[in-house]
């Protein structure tokens, strides 16, 4: 179980990053585009992803073709851990609204990212240790993503567990599990909405925000 002090520190880190960008007059969703003048669906931002070569953790920001969530979402971060054999597992996705606030978490079917699908316990174990340090312009984004995996660890873990159950429930309708994992009818497997200000209220004493 995560200590309350750990959750408070993560919430404070996230708040500090928002305050930093607010002073500059930019949103987190704008910064996530890494200076690009145009936001093109399915393009990775940054182009070669953000990668920690030591830990194998990585992420990128992008948007899928227009969907039912498009009216309230700007794009989303996909978080991964790359294995020593260069296969990778998808940990979670975090959606942002146009104002740069996180509004939703979700898991994907295998075909969406090309990941190697492993059981939920292994995904959650990797998620628990997510820590990606980066210097330069994207440093605050890396810290924000890392802090989010701590602040919303329990919600993310529940979605990952539910992902496995969703696959079990869907499998009888397909001739094989591999066919299910490649089914374009099933893009997102589990999702939940989140409210950052409610999380701040739970873990921080906030004034003038």
PDB file of C-alpha atoms in Angstrom:
ATOM      1  CA  UNK A   1       0.000   0.000   0.000  1.00  0.00           C
ATOM      2  CA  UNK A   2       1.291   3.449  -0.913  1.00  0.00           C
ATOM      3  CA  UNK A   3       1.946   5.764   2.021  1.00  0.00           C
ATOM      4  CA  UNK A   4      -0.155   8.908   2.271  1.00  0.00           C
ATOM      5  CA  UNK A   5       3.043  10.993   2.236  1.00  0.00           C
ATOM      6  CA  UNK A   6       4.013   9.432  -1.108  1.00  0.00           C
ATOM      7  CA  UNK A   7       0.646  10.333  -2.611  1.00  0.00           C
ATOM      8  CA  UNK A   8       0.932  13.875  -1.225  1.00  0.00           C
ATOM      9  CA  UNK A   9       4.387  14.316  -2.748  1.00  0.00           C
ATOM     10  CA  UNK A  10       3.141  13.125  -6.134  1.00  0.00           C
ATOM     11  CA  UNK A  11       0.131  15.440  -5.994  1.00  0.00           C
ATOM     12  CA  UNK A  12       2.406  18.351  -5.058  1.00  0.00           C
ATOM     13  CA  UNK A  13       4.774  17.552  -7.927  1.00  0.00           C
ATOM     14  CA  UNK A  14       1.886  17.602 -10.393  1.00  0.00           C
ATOM     15  CA  UNK A  15       0.568  20.875  -8.971  1.00  0.00           C
ATOM     16  CA  UNK A  16       4.023  22.474  -9.159  1.00  0.00           C
ATOM     17  CA  UNK A  17       4.363  21.524 -12.818  1.00  0.00           C
ATOM     18  CA  UNK A  18       0.971  23.036 -13.661  1.00  0.00           C
ATOM     19  CA  UNK A  19       1.878  26.227 -11.822  1.00  0.00           C
ATOM     20  CA  UNK A  20       5.153  26.413 -13.745  1.00  0.00           C
ATOM     21  CA  UNK A  21       3.409  26.139 -17.102  1.00  0.00           C
ATOM     22  CA  UNK A  22       0.609  28.494 -16.054  1.00  0.00           C
ATOM     23  CA  UNK A  23       3.210  31.197 -15.369  1.00  0.00           C
ATOM     24  CA  UNK A  24       4.490  30.710 -18.909  1.00  0.00           C
ATOM     25  CA  UNK A  25       0.981  30.863 -20.354  1.00  0.00           C
ATOM     26  CA  UNK A  26       1.036  27.352 -21.823  1.00  0.00           C
ATOM     27  CA  UNK A  27      -0.894  24.165 -21.152  1.00  0.00           C
ATOM     28  CA  UNK A  28       0.477  20.701 -20.562  1.00  0.00           C
ATOM     29  CA  UNK A  29      -1.203  19.507 -23.757  1.00  0.00           C
ATOM     30  CA  UNK A  30       0.667  22.189 -25.714  1.00  0.00           C
ATOM     31  CA  UNK A  31       4.000  21.267 -24.135  1.00  0.00           C
ATOM     32  CA  UNK A  32       3.353  17.589 -24.892  1.00  0.00           C
ATOM     33  CA  UNK A  33       3.558  18.395 -28.608  1.00  0.00           C
ATOM     34  CA  UNK A  34       7.271  19.156 -28.168  1.00  0.00           C
ATOM     35  CA  UNK A  35       7.192  22.396 -30.153  1.00  0.00           C
ATOM     36  CA  UNK A  36       5.330  20.964 -33.148  1.00  0.00           C
ATOM     37  CA  UNK A  37       3.246  23.541 -35.017  1.00  0.00           C
ATOM     38  CA  UNK A  38       0.721  20.921 -36.128  1.00  0.00           C
ATOM     39  CA  UNK A  39      -0.953  18.110 -34.185  1.00  0.00           C
ATOM     40  CA  UNK A  40      -1.351  15.158 -36.558  1.00  0.00           C
ATOM     41  CA  UNK A  41      -3.339  12.099 -35.516  1.00  0.00           C
ATOM     42  CA  UNK A  42      -1.251   8.995 -34.711  1.00  0.00           C
ATOM     43  CA  UNK A  43       2.037  10.928 -34.962  1.00  0.00           C
ATOM     44  CA  UNK A  44       4.263  10.385 -31.931  1.00  0.00           C
ATOM     45  CA  UNK A  45       5.351  13.397 -29.881  1.00  0.00           C
ATOM     46  CA  UNK A  46       8.286  13.454 -29.544  1.00  0.00           C
ATOM     47  CA  UNK A  47       9.047  11.682 -32.812  1.00  0.00           C
ATOM     48  CA  UNK A  48      11.320   9.033 -31.287  1.00  0.00           C
ATOM     49  CA  UNK A  49       9.404   8.766 -27.983  1.00  0.00           C
ATOM     50  CA  UNK A  50      10.793   9.576 -24.542  1.00  0.00           C
ATOM     51  CA  UNK A  51      12.967   6.616 -23.494  1.00  0.00           C
ATOM     52  CA  UNK A  52      14.978   5.789 -20.382  1.00  0.00           C
ATOM     53  CA  UNK A  53      17.606   3.380 -21.693  1.00  0.00           C
ATOM     54  CA  UNK A  54      18.456   2.134 -18.193  1.00  0.00           C
ATOM     55  CA  UNK A  55      14.975   1.308 -16.887  1.00  0.00           C
ATOM     56  CA  UNK A  56      13.315   0.666 -20.242  1.00  0.00           C
ATOM     57  CA  UNK A  57      10.426   2.986 -19.402  1.00  0.00           C
ATOM     58  CA  UNK A  58       9.123   5.146 -22.205  1.00  0.00           C
ATOM     59  CA  UNK A  59       6.158   7.214 -23.287  1.00  0.00           C
ATOM     60  CA  UNK A  60       4.816   9.313 -26.118  1.00  0.00           C
ATOM     61  CA  UNK A  61       1.861  11.596 -26.707  1.00  0.00           C
ATOM     62  CA  UNK A  62      -0.542  11.322 -29.621  1.00  0.00           C
ATOM     63  CA  UNK A  63      -4.190  11.184 -30.657  1.00  0.00           C
ATOM     64  CA  UNK A  64      -6.215   8.481 -32.363  1.00  0.00           C
ATOM     65  CA  UNK A  65      -8.553   9.223 -35.281  1.00  0.00           C
ATOM     66  CA  UNK A  66     -11.653  11.123 -34.214  1.00  0.00           C
ATOM     67  CA  UNK A  67     -13.790   9.101 -31.805  1.00  0.00           C
ATOM     68  CA  UNK A  68     -16.631   9.577 -29.355  1.00  0.00           C
ATOM     69  CA  UNK A  69     -14.182  11.014 -26.829  1.00  0.00           C
ATOM     70  CA  UNK A  70     -12.714  13.599 -29.192  1.00  0.00           C
ATOM     71  CA  UNK A  71     -14.945  16.447 -28.029  1.00  0.00           C
ATOM     72  CA  UNK A  72     -13.371  16.465 -24.579  1.00  0.00           C
ATOM     73  CA  UNK A  73      -9.933  15.013 -25.232  1.00  0.00           C
ATOM     74  CA  UNK A  74      -6.918  16.584 -26.874  1.00  0.00           C
ATOM     75  CA  UNK A  75      -4.682  13.520 -26.891  1.00  0.00           C
ATOM     76  CA  UNK A  76      -3.134  10.966 -24.585  1.00  0.00           C
ATOM     77  CA  UNK A  77       0.113   9.562 -23.266  1.00  0.00           C
ATOM     78  CA  UNK A  78       0.919   5.893 -23.807  1.00  0.00           C
ATOM     79  CA  UNK A  79       3.264   4.477 -21.135  1.00  0.00           C
ATOM     80  CA  UNK A  80       5.435   1.403 -21.736  1.00  0.00           C
ATOM     81  CA  UNK A  81       8.269  -0.652 -20.399  1.00  0.00           C
ATOM     82  CA  UNK A  82      10.623  -2.163 -22.938  1.00  0.00           C
ATOM     83  CA  UNK A  83      12.082  -5.550 -22.067  1.00  0.00           C
ATOM     84  CA  UNK A  84      15.677  -6.706 -22.533  1.00  0.00           C
ATOM     85  CA  UNK A  85      14.678  -8.668 -25.638  1.00  0.00           C
ATOM     86  CA  UNK A  86      13.206  -5.423 -27.072  1.00  0.00           C
ATOM     87  CA  UNK A  87       9.607  -6.551 -26.752  1.00  0.00           C
ATOM     88  CA  UNK A  88       7.506  -4.089 -24.779  1.00  0.00           C
ATOM     89  CA  UNK A  89       4.442  -4.002 -22.598  1.00  0.00           C
ATOM     90  CA  UNK A  90       1.848  -1.241 -22.495  1.00  0.00           C
ATOM     91  CA  UNK A  91       1.235  -0.043 -18.954  1.00  0.00           C
ATOM     92  CA  UNK A  92      -1.552   2.544 -19.202  1.00  0.00           C
ATOM     93  CA  UNK A  93      -2.796   5.497 -21.249  1.00  0.00           C
ATOM     94  CA  UNK A  94      -3.580   8.923 -19.774  1.00  0.00           C
ATOM     95  CA  UNK A  95      -5.893  11.258 -21.700  1.00  0.00           C
ATOM     96  CA  UNK A  96      -5.679  15.059 -21.502  1.00  0.00           C
ATOM     97  CA  UNK A  97      -8.370  17.605 -22.279  1.00  0.00           C
ATOM     98  CA  UNK A  98      -7.534  20.722 -24.369  1.00  0.00           C
ATOM     99  CA  UNK A  99      -6.649  22.579 -21.156  1.00  0.00           C
ATOM    100  CA  UNK A 100      -3.992  19.987 -20.367  1.00  0.00           C
ATOM    101  CA  UNK A 101      -5.764  18.327 -17.445  1.00  0.00           C
ATOM    102  CA  UNK A 102      -5.952  14.524 -17.182  1.00  0.00           C
ATOM    103  CA  UNK A 103      -9.526  13.321 -17.658  1.00  0.00           C
ATOM    104  CA  UNK A 104      -9.325   9.601 -18.327  1.00  0.00           C
ATOM    105  CA  UNK A 105      -7.234   6.437 -17.971  1.00  0.00           C
ATOM    106  CA  UNK A 106      -7.535   3.450 -20.293  1.00  0.00           C
ATOM    107  CA  UNK A 107      -6.021   0.163 -21.414  1.00  0.00           C
ATOM    108  CA  UNK A 108      -5.709  -1.047 -25.011  1.00  0.00           C
ATOM    109  CA  UNK A 109      -6.039  -4.187 -27.024  1.00  0.00           C
ATOM    110  CA  UNK A 110      -2.761  -5.644 -28.236  1.00  0.00           C
ATOM    111  CA  UNK A 111      -2.997  -4.463 -31.859  1.00  0.00           C
ATOM    112  CA  UNK A 112      -3.264  -0.810 -30.845  1.00  0.00           C
ATOM    113  CA  UNK A 113       0.367  -0.484 -29.739  1.00  0.00           C
ATOM    114  CA  UNK A 114       1.888  -3.779 -30.891  1.00  0.00           C
ATOM    115  CA  UNK A 115       2.799  -4.692 -27.339  1.00  0.00           C
ATOM    116  CA  UNK A 116       3.486  -8.152 -26.002  1.00  0.00           C
ATOM    117  CA  UNK A 117       0.412  -8.888 -23.885  1.00  0.00           C
ATOM    118  CA  UNK A 118       1.343 -10.239 -20.456  1.00  0.00           C
ATOM    119  CA  UNK A 119      -0.779 -10.973 -17.396  1.00  0.00           C
ATOM    120  CA  UNK A 120      -1.970  -8.067 -15.288  1.00  0.00           C
ATOM    121  CA  UNK A 121       0.242  -8.832 -12.277  1.00  0.00           C
ATOM    122  CA  UNK A 122       3.386  -8.323 -14.391  1.00  0.00           C
ATOM    123  CA  UNK A 123       2.051  -5.089 -15.875  1.00  0.00           C
ATOM    124  CA  UNK A 124       1.183  -3.731 -12.435  1.00  0.00           C
ATOM    125  CA  UNK A 125       4.603  -4.683 -11.085  1.00  0.00           C
ATOM    126  CA  UNK A 126       6.229  -2.635 -13.857  1.00  0.00           C
ATOM    127  CA  UNK A 127       3.810   0.234 -13.325  1.00  0.00           C
ATOM    128  CA  UNK A 128       4.585   0.337  -9.592  1.00  0.00           C
ATOM    129  CA  UNK A 129       8.240   1.114 -10.266  1.00  0.00           C
ATOM    130  CA  UNK A 130       7.683   3.593 -13.110  1.00  0.00           C
ATOM    131  CA  UNK A 131      10.297   6.316 -12.818  1.00  0.00           C
ATOM    132  CA  UNK A 132      11.559   8.290 -15.770  1.00  0.00           C
ATOM    133  CA  UNK A 133      14.012  11.129 -15.276  1.00  0.00           C
ATOM    134  CA  UNK A 134      14.791  13.485 -18.121  1.00  0.00           C
ATOM    135  CA  UNK A 135      16.598  16.785 -18.433  1.00  0.00           C
ATOM    136  CA  UNK A 136      15.667  19.632 -20.746  1.00  0.00           C
ATOM    137  CA  UNK A 137      12.326  20.833 -22.074  1.00  0.00           C
ATOM    138  CA  UNK A 138      10.557  17.512 -21.577  1.00  0.00           C
ATOM    139  CA  UNK A 139      11.886  17.026 -18.049  1.00  0.00           C
ATOM    140  CA  UNK A 140       8.720  18.381 -16.375  1.00  0.00           C
ATOM    141  CA  UNK A 141       6.546  16.190 -18.618  1.00  0.00           C
ATOM    142  CA  UNK A 142       8.525  13.115 -17.570  1.00  0.00           C
ATOM    143  CA  UNK A 143       8.110  14.081 -13.903  1.00  0.00           C
ATOM    144  CA  UNK A 144       4.384  14.683 -14.438  1.00  0.00           C
ATOM    145  CA  UNK A 145       3.896  11.264 -16.037  1.00  0.00           C
ATOM    146  CA  UNK A 146       5.893   9.595 -13.243  1.00  0.00           C
ATOM    147  CA  UNK A 147       3.896  11.387 -10.537  1.00  0.00           C
ATOM    148  CA  UNK A 148       0.622  10.423 -12.219  1.00  0.00           C
ATOM    149  CA  UNK A 149       1.528   6.716 -12.030  1.00  0.00           C
ATOM    150  CA  UNK A 150       1.884   7.131  -8.277  1.00  0.00           C
ATOM    151  CA  UNK A 151      -1.123   9.356  -7.617  1.00  0.00           C
ATOM    152  CA  UNK A 152      -3.442   7.098  -9.636  1.00  0.00           C
ATOM    153  CA  UNK A 153      -1.687   3.772  -9.054  1.00  0.00           C
ATOM    154  CA  UNK A 154      -4.758   2.093  -7.563  1.00  0.00           C
ATOM    155  CA  UNK A 155      -7.080   3.256 -10.341  1.00  0.00           C
ATOM    156  CA  UNK A 156      -4.585   2.156 -12.967  1.00  0.00           C
ATOM    157  CA  UNK A 157      -4.089  -1.222 -11.293  1.00  0.00           C
ATOM    158  CA  UNK A 158      -7.849  -1.813 -11.183  1.00  0.00           C
ATOM    159  CA  UNK A 159      -8.122  -1.079 -14.910  1.00  0.00           C
ATOM    160  CA  UNK A 160      -5.279  -3.453 -15.729  1.00  0.00           C
ATOM    161  CA  UNK A 161      -6.892  -6.252 -13.681  1.00  0.00           C
ATOM    162  CA  UNK A 162     -10.228  -5.537 -15.381  1.00  0.00           C
ATOM    163  CA  UNK A 163      -8.487  -5.661 -18.786  1.00  0.00           C
ATOM    164  CA  UNK A 164      -7.598  -9.309 -18.227  1.00  0.00           C
ATOM    165  CA  UNK A 165     -11.173 -10.124 -17.217  1.00  0.00           C
ATOM    166  CA  UNK A 166     -12.521  -8.282 -20.265  1.00  0.00           C
ATOM    167  CA  UNK A 167     -10.355 -10.436 -22.523  1.00  0.00           C
ATOM    168  CA  UNK A 168     -11.640 -13.573 -20.796  1.00  0.00           C
ATOM    169  CA  UNK A 169     -15.217 -12.411 -21.296  1.00  0.00           C
ATOM    170  CA  UNK A 170     -14.678 -11.590 -24.979  1.00  0.00           C
ATOM    171  CA  UNK A 171     -12.657 -14.666 -25.972  1.00  0.00           C
ATOM    172  CA  UNK A 172     -15.582 -17.102 -26.529  1.00  0.00           C
ATOM    173  CA  UNK A 173     -16.789 -14.896 -29.411  1.00  0.00           C
ATOM    174  CA  UNK A 174     -13.528 -15.456 -31.330  1.00  0.00           C
ATOM    175  CA  UNK A 175     -11.912 -18.518 -32.845  1.00  0.00           C
ATOM    176  CA  UNK A 176      -8.691 -17.865 -30.942  1.00  0.00           C
ATOM    177  CA  UNK A 177      -7.174 -15.474 -28.431  1.00  0.00           C
ATOM    178  CA  UNK A 178      -4.838 -14.126 -31.093  1.00  0.00           C
ATOM    179  CA  UNK A 179      -7.835 -13.212 -33.257  1.00  0.00           C
ATOM    180  CA  UNK A 180      -9.316 -11.306 -30.313  1.00  0.00           C
ATOM    181  CA  UNK A 181      -6.053  -9.467 -29.675  1.00  0.00           C
ATOM    182  CA  UNK A 182      -6.047  -8.328 -33.298  1.00  0.00           C
ATOM    183  CA  UNK A 183      -9.753  -7.428 -33.437  1.00  0.00           C
ATOM    184  CA  UNK A 184     -10.260  -3.869 -34.698  1.00  0.00           C
ATOM    185  CA  UNK A 185     -13.705  -3.972 -33.094  1.00  0.00           C
ATOM    186  CA  UNK A 186     -12.017  -3.798 -29.715  1.00  0.00           C
ATOM    187  CA  UNK A 187      -9.705  -0.836 -29.324  1.00  0.00           C
ATOM    188  CA  UNK A 188      -9.906   0.177 -25.669  1.00  0.00           C
ATOM    189  CA  UNK A 189     -10.583  -2.633 -23.212  1.00  0.00           C
ATOM    190  CA  UNK A 190     -11.126  -0.754 -19.943  1.00  0.00           C
ATOM    191  CA  UNK A 191     -11.330   2.902 -18.971  1.00  0.00           C
ATOM    192  CA  UNK A 192     -12.277   5.267 -16.155  1.00  0.00           C
ATOM    193  CA  UNK A 193     -12.680   9.004 -15.748  1.00  0.00           C
ATOM    194  CA  UNK A 194     -10.499  10.891 -13.281  1.00  0.00           C
ATOM    195  CA  UNK A 195     -10.801  14.317 -11.680  1.00  0.00           C
ATOM    196  CA  UNK A 196      -7.485  15.930 -10.800  1.00  0.00           C
ATOM    197  CA  UNK A 197      -8.907  18.673  -8.601  1.00  0.00           C
ATOM    198  CA  UNK A 198     -10.713  16.058  -6.510  1.00  0.00           C
ATOM    199  CA  UNK A 199      -7.395  14.235  -6.077  1.00  0.00           C
ATOM    200  CA  UNK A 200      -5.713  17.489  -5.071  1.00  0.00           C
ATOM    201  CA  UNK A 201      -8.467  18.144  -2.541  1.00  0.00           C
ATOM    202  CA  UNK A 202      -7.928  14.684  -1.092  1.00  0.00           C
ATOM    203  CA  UNK A 203      -4.162  14.931  -0.735  1.00  0.00           C
ATOM    204  CA  UNK A 204      -3.290  18.646  -0.570  1.00  0.00           C
ATOM    205  CA  UNK A 205      -4.306  21.873   1.094  1.00  0.00           C
ATOM    206  CA  UNK A 206      -4.649  24.204  -1.875  1.00  0.00           C
ATOM    207  CA  UNK A 207      -5.046  27.953  -1.903  1.00  0.00           C
ATOM    208  CA  UNK A 208      -5.452  30.294  -4.864  1.00  0.00           C
ATOM    209  CA  UNK A 209      -5.378  27.597  -7.534  1.00  0.00           C
TER     210      UNK A 209
END
